[in-house]
XYZ file of C-alpha atoms in Angstrom:
508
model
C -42.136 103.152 171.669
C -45.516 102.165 170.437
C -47.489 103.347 167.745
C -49.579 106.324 167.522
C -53.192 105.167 167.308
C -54.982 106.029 163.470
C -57.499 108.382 163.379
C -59.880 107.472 160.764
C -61.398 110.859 158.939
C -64.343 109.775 157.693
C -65.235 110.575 153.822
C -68.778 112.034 155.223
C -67.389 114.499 158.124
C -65.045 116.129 155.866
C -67.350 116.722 153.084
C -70.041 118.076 155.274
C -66.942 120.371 157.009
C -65.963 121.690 153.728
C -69.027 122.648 152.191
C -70.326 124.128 155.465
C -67.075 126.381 155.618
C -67.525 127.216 152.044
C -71.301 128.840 152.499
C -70.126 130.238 156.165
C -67.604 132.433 153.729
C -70.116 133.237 151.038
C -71.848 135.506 153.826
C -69.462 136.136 156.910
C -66.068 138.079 156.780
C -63.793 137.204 159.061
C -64.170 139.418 161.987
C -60.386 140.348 161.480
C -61.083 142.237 158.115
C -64.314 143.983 159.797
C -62.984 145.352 162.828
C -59.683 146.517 160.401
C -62.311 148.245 158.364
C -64.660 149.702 160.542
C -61.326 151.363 161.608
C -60.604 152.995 158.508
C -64.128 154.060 157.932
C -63.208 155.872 160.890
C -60.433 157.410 159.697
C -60.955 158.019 156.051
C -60.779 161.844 155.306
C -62.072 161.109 151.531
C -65.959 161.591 150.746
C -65.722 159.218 148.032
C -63.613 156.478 149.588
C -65.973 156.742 152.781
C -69.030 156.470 150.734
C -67.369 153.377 149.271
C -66.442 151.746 152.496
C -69.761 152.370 153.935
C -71.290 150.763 151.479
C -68.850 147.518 151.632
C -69.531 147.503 155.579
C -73.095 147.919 155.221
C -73.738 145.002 152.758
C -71.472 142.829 154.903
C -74.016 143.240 157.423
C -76.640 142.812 155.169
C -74.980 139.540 153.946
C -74.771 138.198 157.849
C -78.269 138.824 158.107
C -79.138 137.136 155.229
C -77.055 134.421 154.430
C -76.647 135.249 150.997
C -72.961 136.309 149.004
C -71.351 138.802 149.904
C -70.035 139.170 146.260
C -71.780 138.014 143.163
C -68.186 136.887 142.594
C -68.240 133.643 144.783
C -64.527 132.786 143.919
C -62.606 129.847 142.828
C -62.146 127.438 145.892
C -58.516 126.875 147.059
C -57.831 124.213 149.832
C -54.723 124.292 152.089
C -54.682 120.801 154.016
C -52.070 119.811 156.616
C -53.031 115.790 156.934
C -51.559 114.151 160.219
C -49.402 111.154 159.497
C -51.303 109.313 161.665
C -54.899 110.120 160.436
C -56.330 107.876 157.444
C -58.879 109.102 154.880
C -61.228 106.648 155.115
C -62.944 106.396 151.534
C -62.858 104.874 148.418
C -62.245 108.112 146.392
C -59.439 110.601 146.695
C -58.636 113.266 148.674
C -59.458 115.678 145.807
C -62.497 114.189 144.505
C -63.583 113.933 148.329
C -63.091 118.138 149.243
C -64.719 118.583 145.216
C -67.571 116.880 146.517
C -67.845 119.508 149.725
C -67.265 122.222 146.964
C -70.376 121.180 144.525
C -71.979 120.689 147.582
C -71.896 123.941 148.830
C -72.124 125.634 145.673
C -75.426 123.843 144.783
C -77.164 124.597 148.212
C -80.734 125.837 147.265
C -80.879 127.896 150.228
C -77.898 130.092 149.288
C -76.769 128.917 145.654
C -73.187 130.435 145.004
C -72.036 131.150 141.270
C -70.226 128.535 139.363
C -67.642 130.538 137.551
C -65.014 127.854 137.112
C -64.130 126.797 133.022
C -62.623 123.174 132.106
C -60.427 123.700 128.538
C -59.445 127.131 129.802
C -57.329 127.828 126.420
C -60.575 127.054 124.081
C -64.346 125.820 124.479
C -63.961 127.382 128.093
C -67.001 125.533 129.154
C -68.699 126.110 132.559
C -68.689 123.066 135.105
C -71.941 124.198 136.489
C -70.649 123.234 140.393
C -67.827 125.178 140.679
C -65.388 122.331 140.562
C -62.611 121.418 140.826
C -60.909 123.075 143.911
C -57.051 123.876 143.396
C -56.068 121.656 146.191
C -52.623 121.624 148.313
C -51.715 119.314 150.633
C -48.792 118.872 153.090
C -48.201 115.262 155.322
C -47.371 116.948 159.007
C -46.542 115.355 162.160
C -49.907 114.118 164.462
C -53.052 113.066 164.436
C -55.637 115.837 163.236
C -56.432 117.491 159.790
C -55.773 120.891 159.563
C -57.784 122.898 156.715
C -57.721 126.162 155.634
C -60.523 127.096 153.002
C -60.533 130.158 150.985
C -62.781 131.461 147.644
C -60.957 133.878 145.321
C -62.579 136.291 143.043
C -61.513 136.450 139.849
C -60.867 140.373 139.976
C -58.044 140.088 142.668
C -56.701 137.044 141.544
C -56.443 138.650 138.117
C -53.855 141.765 139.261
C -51.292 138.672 140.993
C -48.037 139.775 139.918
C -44.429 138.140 140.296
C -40.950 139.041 139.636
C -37.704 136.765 139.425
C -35.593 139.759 141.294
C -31.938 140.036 141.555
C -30.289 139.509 145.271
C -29.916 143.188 145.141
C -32.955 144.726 143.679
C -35.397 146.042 146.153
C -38.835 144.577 147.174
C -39.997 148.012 148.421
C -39.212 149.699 145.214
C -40.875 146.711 143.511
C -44.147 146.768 145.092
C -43.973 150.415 145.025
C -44.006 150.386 141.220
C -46.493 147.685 141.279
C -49.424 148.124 143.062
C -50.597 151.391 140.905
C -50.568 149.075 137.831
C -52.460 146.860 139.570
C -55.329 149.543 139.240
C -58.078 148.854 141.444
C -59.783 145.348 140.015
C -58.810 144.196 142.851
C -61.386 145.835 144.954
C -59.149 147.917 147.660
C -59.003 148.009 150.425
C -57.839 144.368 151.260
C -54.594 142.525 151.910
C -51.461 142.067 149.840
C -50.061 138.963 150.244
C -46.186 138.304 149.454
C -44.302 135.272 149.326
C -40.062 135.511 148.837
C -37.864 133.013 147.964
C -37.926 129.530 147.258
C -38.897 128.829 143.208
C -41.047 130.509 141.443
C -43.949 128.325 141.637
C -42.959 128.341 145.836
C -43.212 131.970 145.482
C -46.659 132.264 144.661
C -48.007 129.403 146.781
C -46.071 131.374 149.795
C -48.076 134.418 148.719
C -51.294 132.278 148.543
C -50.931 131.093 151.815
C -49.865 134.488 153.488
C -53.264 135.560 152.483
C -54.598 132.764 154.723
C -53.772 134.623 158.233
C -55.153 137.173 160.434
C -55.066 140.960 159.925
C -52.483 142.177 163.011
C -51.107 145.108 161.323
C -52.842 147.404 164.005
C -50.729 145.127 166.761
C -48.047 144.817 165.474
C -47.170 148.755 164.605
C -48.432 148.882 168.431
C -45.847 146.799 169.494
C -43.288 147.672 167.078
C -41.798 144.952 164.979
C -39.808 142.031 166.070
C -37.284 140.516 162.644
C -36.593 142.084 159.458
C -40.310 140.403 157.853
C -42.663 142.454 160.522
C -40.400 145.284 159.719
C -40.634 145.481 155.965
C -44.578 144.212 156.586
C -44.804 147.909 158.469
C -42.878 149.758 155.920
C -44.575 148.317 152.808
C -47.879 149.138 154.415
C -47.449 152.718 155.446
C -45.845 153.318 151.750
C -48.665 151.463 149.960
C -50.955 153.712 151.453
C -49.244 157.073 151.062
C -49.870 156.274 147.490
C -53.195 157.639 147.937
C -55.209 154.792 145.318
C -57.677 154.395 148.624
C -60.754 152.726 148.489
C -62.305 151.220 144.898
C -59.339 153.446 143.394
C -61.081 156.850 144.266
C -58.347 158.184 146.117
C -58.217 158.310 150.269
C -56.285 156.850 153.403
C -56.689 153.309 153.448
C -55.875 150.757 149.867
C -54.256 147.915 152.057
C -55.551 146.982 155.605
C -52.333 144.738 155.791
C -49.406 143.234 154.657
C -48.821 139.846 154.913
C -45.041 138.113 153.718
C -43.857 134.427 154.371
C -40.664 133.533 152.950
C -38.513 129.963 152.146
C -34.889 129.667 151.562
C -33.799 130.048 147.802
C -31.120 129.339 145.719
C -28.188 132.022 145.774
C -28.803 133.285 142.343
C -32.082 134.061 142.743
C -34.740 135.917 144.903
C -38.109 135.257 143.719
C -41.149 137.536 144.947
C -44.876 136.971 144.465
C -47.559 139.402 145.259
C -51.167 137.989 145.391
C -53.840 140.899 146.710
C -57.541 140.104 148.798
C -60.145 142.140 147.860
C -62.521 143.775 150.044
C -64.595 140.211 149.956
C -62.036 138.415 151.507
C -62.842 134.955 152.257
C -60.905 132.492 154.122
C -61.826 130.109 157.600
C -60.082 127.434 159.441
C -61.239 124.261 160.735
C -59.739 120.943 161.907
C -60.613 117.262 162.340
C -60.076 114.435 164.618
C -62.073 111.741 163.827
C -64.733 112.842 165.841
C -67.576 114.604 163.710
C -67.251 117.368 161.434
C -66.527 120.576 161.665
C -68.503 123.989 161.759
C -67.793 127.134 162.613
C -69.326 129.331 165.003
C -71.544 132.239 163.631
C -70.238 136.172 164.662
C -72.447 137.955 166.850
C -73.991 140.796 164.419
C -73.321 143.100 167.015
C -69.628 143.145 166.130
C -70.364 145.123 163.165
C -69.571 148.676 163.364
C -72.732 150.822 163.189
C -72.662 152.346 159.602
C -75.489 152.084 157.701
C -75.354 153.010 154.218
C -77.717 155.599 152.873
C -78.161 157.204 149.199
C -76.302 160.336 148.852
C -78.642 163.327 149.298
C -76.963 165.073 146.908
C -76.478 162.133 144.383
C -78.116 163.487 140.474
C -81.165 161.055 140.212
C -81.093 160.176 136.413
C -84.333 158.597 134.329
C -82.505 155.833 131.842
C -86.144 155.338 130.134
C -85.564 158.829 129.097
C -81.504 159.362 128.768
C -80.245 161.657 126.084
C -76.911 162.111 125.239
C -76.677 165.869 126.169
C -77.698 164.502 129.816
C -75.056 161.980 129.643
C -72.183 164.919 128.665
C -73.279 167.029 131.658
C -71.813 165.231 133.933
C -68.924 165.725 135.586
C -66.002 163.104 137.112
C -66.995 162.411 140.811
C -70.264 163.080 140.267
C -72.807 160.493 142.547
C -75.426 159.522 140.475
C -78.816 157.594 141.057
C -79.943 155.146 138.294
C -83.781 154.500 137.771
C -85.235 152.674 134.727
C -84.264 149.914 132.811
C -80.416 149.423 131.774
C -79.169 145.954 130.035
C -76.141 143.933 131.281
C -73.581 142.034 129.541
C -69.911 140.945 130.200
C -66.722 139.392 128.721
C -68.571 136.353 126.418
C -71.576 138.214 125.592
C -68.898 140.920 124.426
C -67.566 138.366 122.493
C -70.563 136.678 121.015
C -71.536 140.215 119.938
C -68.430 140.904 118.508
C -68.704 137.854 116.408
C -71.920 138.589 115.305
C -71.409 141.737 113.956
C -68.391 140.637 111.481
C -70.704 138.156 110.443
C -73.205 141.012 109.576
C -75.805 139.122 111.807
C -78.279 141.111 113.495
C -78.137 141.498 117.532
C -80.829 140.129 119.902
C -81.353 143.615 121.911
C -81.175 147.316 120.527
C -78.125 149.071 122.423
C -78.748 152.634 120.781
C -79.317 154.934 123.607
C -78.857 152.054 126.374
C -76.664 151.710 129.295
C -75.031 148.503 130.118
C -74.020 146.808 133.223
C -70.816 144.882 133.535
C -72.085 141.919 135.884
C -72.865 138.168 136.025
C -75.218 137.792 139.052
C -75.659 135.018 141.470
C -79.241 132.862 140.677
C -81.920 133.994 143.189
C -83.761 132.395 145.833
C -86.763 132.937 147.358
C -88.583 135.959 146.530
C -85.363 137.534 145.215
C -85.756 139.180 141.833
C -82.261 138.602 141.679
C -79.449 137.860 142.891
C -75.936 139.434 144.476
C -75.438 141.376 141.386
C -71.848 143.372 141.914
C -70.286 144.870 138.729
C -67.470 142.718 137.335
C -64.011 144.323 136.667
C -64.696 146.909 133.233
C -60.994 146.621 132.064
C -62.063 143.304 130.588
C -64.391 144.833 128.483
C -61.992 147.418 126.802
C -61.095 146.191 123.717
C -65.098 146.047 122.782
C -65.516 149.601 124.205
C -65.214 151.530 120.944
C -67.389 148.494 119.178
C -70.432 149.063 121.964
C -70.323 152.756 121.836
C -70.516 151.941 117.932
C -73.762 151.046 118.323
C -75.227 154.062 120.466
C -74.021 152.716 123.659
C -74.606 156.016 126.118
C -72.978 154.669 128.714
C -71.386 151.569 130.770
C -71.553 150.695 134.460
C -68.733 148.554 136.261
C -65.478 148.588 138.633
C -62.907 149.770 138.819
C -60.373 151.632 136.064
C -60.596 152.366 132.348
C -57.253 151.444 130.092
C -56.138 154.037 127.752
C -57.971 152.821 124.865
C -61.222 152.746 126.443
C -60.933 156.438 127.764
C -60.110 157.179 124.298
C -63.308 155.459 122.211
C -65.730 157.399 125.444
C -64.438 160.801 124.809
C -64.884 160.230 121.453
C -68.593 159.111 121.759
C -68.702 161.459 124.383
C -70.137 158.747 126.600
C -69.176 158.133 130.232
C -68.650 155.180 132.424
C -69.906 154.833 135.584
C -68.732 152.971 138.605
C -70.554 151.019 141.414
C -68.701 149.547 144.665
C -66.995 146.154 144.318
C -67.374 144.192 147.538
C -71.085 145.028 147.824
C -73.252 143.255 145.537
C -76.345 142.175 148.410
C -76.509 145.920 148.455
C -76.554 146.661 144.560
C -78.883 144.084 144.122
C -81.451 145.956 146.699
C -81.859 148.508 143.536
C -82.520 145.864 140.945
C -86.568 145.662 141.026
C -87.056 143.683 137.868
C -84.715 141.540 135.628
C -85.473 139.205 132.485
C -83.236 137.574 129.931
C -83.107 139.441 126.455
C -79.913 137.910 124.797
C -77.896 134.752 124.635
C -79.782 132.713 127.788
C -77.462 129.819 126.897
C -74.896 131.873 128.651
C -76.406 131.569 131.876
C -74.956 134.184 134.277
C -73.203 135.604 131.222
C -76.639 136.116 129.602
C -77.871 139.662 128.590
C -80.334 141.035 130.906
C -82.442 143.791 131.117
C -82.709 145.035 134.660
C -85.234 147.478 136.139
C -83.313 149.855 138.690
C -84.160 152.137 141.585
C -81.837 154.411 143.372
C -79.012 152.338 142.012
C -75.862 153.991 143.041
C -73.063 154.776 141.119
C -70.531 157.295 140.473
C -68.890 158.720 137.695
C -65.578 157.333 136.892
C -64.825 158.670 133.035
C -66.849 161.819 131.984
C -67.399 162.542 128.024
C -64.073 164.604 127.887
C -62.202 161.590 129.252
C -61.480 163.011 132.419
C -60.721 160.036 135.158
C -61.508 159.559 138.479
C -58.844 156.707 138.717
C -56.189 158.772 137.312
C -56.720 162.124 139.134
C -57.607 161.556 142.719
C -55.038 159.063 144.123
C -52.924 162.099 142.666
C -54.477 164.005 144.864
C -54.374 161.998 148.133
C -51.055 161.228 147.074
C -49.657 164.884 147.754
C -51.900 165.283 150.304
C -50.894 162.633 152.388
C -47.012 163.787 151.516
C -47.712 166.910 152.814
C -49.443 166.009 156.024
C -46.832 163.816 156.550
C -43.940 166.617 156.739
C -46.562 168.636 158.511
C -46.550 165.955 161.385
């Protein structure tokens, strides 16, 4: 039998494929996640959680239209490739410097410039690569003659709450994930995807997960059709528990925290069983493309049409609040749940500003901005283009900033904006201070950054993104998370969707 032909993949086509599927994701979600969505915008019974999801669907729009990030968060870059045994790579340079070149390539586009968030010397200088390189690259040697590529960009606030657990043979995944996903909190920026991987080693486990995350939401389908083997049927069981926990939306309590469940599995040894659990946030990003020696690869725009028709609008009844002229009493009469809309000028600062102020202050060292009856923003925004005055400027997960919570309300602090849940500690040092702490949507930062009218550097500009700013607000939407007696939106309503979902359920 004669030889298969090689298919040369030329250096060129696969760079231009991967940085062209790397800016497609900055702006478009997969249609998948969008029609799943729109869905349970549809059928979300919680004010709060709908608010939130209308605001995630509405900036995805925006994002479409625009071309610009759809989170401020523009993710590490993992690369799945499935190289045919009969293709050749046809270039001087490997395979991983080749897709790092697509990557930098992308990331540096002047038209749509994505955040470089990735750190060489992780453990201690931590310093920025400025291009967002290198990729975490995987790659299997298939059968045939194509390349088969799946590309995906993971924020750091989902990829943060990845959990695994080397199980028994008789312990139960249910229970597991069950007990698991509320100590996840909501960094992770429900609703999205959990992915699962079983079996294998523990290094397979979390690559299974990984991949999982990789294919197409079908959960709607497949409870249609009913399940098939044991995986679509513990797929439909973890997803209908997950939600009757009630965590919902950004954590605020409602229907929908997973739009599916995704599991892949590999055999493992008989002493073991292995289980990873990887969530997607409400940015999900992932595309496929292949090659066959004949050209790159791009993929085909969505029609904007295929967006459901929800258009985000300010809250009527949303407490419009002057931060030029915030006083404390102002700050203590409000309420958990309340909607508020930010105006003035608020400063910004995240985990190595923290730090550098931190630092500072045991050194007795003056600070470069006054934070005495300030409110701070937990963000690192995307660079701007064009005319933007900044830009895609989503808050960053607050947890991060905890242990410097009681040291920034130290200083006169009023209050901090961000996502997601407060530890115990942090809930502590704001009832104290009788502060509060404010959260915007995750999964919508084109939209936030609509409200920021005016932004200049006022502290540490070597930290680029990580810089203090000073940004000049309208209408900028938030709600309160932890009022200034410590009561928490994260802890009380999934409680309440919880038993409310219980109890429709024995209604049915």
């Amino acid at each position: 039998m004669p030889a298969a032909a090689t298919v040369a993949i030329r250096e060129a086509d696969l760079v231009d494929s991967i940085a062209d599927a790397l800016q497609f994701i900055s702006y478009y979600h997969p249609m998948d996640y969008i029609r799943a969505l729109g869905a349970a915008y549809a059928a979300e019974q919680s004010p709060a959680a709908k608010d939130a999801i209308a605001q995630i669907l509405t900036n995805s729009r925006m994002c479409a239209e625009g071309h610009r990030p759809i989170c401020q968060d523009t993710g590490i870059v993992t690369i799945f490739v499935k190289w045919g045994q009969d293709c050749r790579l046809e270039s001087t340079r490997s395979l991983q410097d080749v897709v790092d070149e697509g990557v930098r390539r992308a990331y540096l586009n002047p038209e749509n410039k994505l955040r470089a968030s990735i750190l060489a010397d992780p453990a201690f200088t931590r310093r920025n690569t400025r291009d967002n390189t290198p990729s975490v690259l995987h790659v299997e040697l298939v059968p045939g003659n194509t390349v088969s590529i799946d590309v995906a960009a993971k924020g750091g606030g989902s990829e943060n709450k990845s959990k695994f657990k080397m199980m028994n043979p008789s312990d139960s995944i249910v229970d597991w994930v069950l007990e698991t996903v509320p100590q996840m909190g909501a960094g992770w920026c429900p609703p999205g995807m959990l992915g699962i991987g079983i079996g294998g080693t523990a290094e397979k486990a979390m690559l299974l997960a990984k991949q999982s995350l990789m294919g197409a939401i079908d959960m709607g389908q497949l409870k249609q059709r009913g399940p098939v083997n044991d995986i679509e049927a513990l797929r439909i069981e973890l997803f209908d528990k997950v939600n009757a926990l009630g965590i919902g939306a950004q954590g605020l309590g409602g229907l929908s925290t997973i739009l599916d469940v995704k599991i892949l599995d590999w055999p493992t040894h008989a002493a073991s069983k292995p289980v990873a659990m990887i969530p997607n946030c409400a940015a999900t990003r992932h595309a496929h493309f292949t090659l066959d020696g004949t050209g790159p690869a791009y993929l085909e725009a969505p029609r904007l049409s295929d967006w459901p028709d929800v258009n985000w609008m300010p809250d009527k009844a949303a407490i419009r609040v002057d931060l030029d002229m915030l006083t404390p009493e102002m700050v203590q009469s409000w309420k958990q749940g309340d909607r508020l809309l930010l105006n003035g000028k608020m400063l910004t600062g995240r985990d190595a500003a923290h730090k550098r102020i931190a630092d500072m202050l045991a050194r007795g060292e003056p600070l470069p901005v006054e934070f005495a009856g300030r409110v701070i923003y937990y963000v690192g925004p995307v660079d701007p283009v064009g005319t933007e005055v900044v830009g895609p400027a989503g808050p960053t997960t607050a947890t991060r900033m905890d242990k410097f919570t009681r040291m920034m309300l130290d200083q006169g602090l009023l209050a901090m904006v961000g996502k997601a849940e407060r530890g115990p500690a942090a809930v502590e040092a704001i009832r104290d201070h009788q502060s509060a702490y404010l959260m915007a949507v995750g999964g919508a930062a084109y939209l936030v950054a609509r409200a920021i009218k005016g932004s200049r550097v006022v502290g540490f500009a070597d930290l680029g993104m990580e810089a203090i700013y000073e940004f000049e607000v309208s209408d900028f939407p938030v709600t309160v998370a932890v009022d200034s007696t410590g009561a928490n939106v994260h802890a009380l309503a999934p409680l309440v969707w919880r038993e409310k979902i219980a109890r429709e359920k024995l209604l049915a």
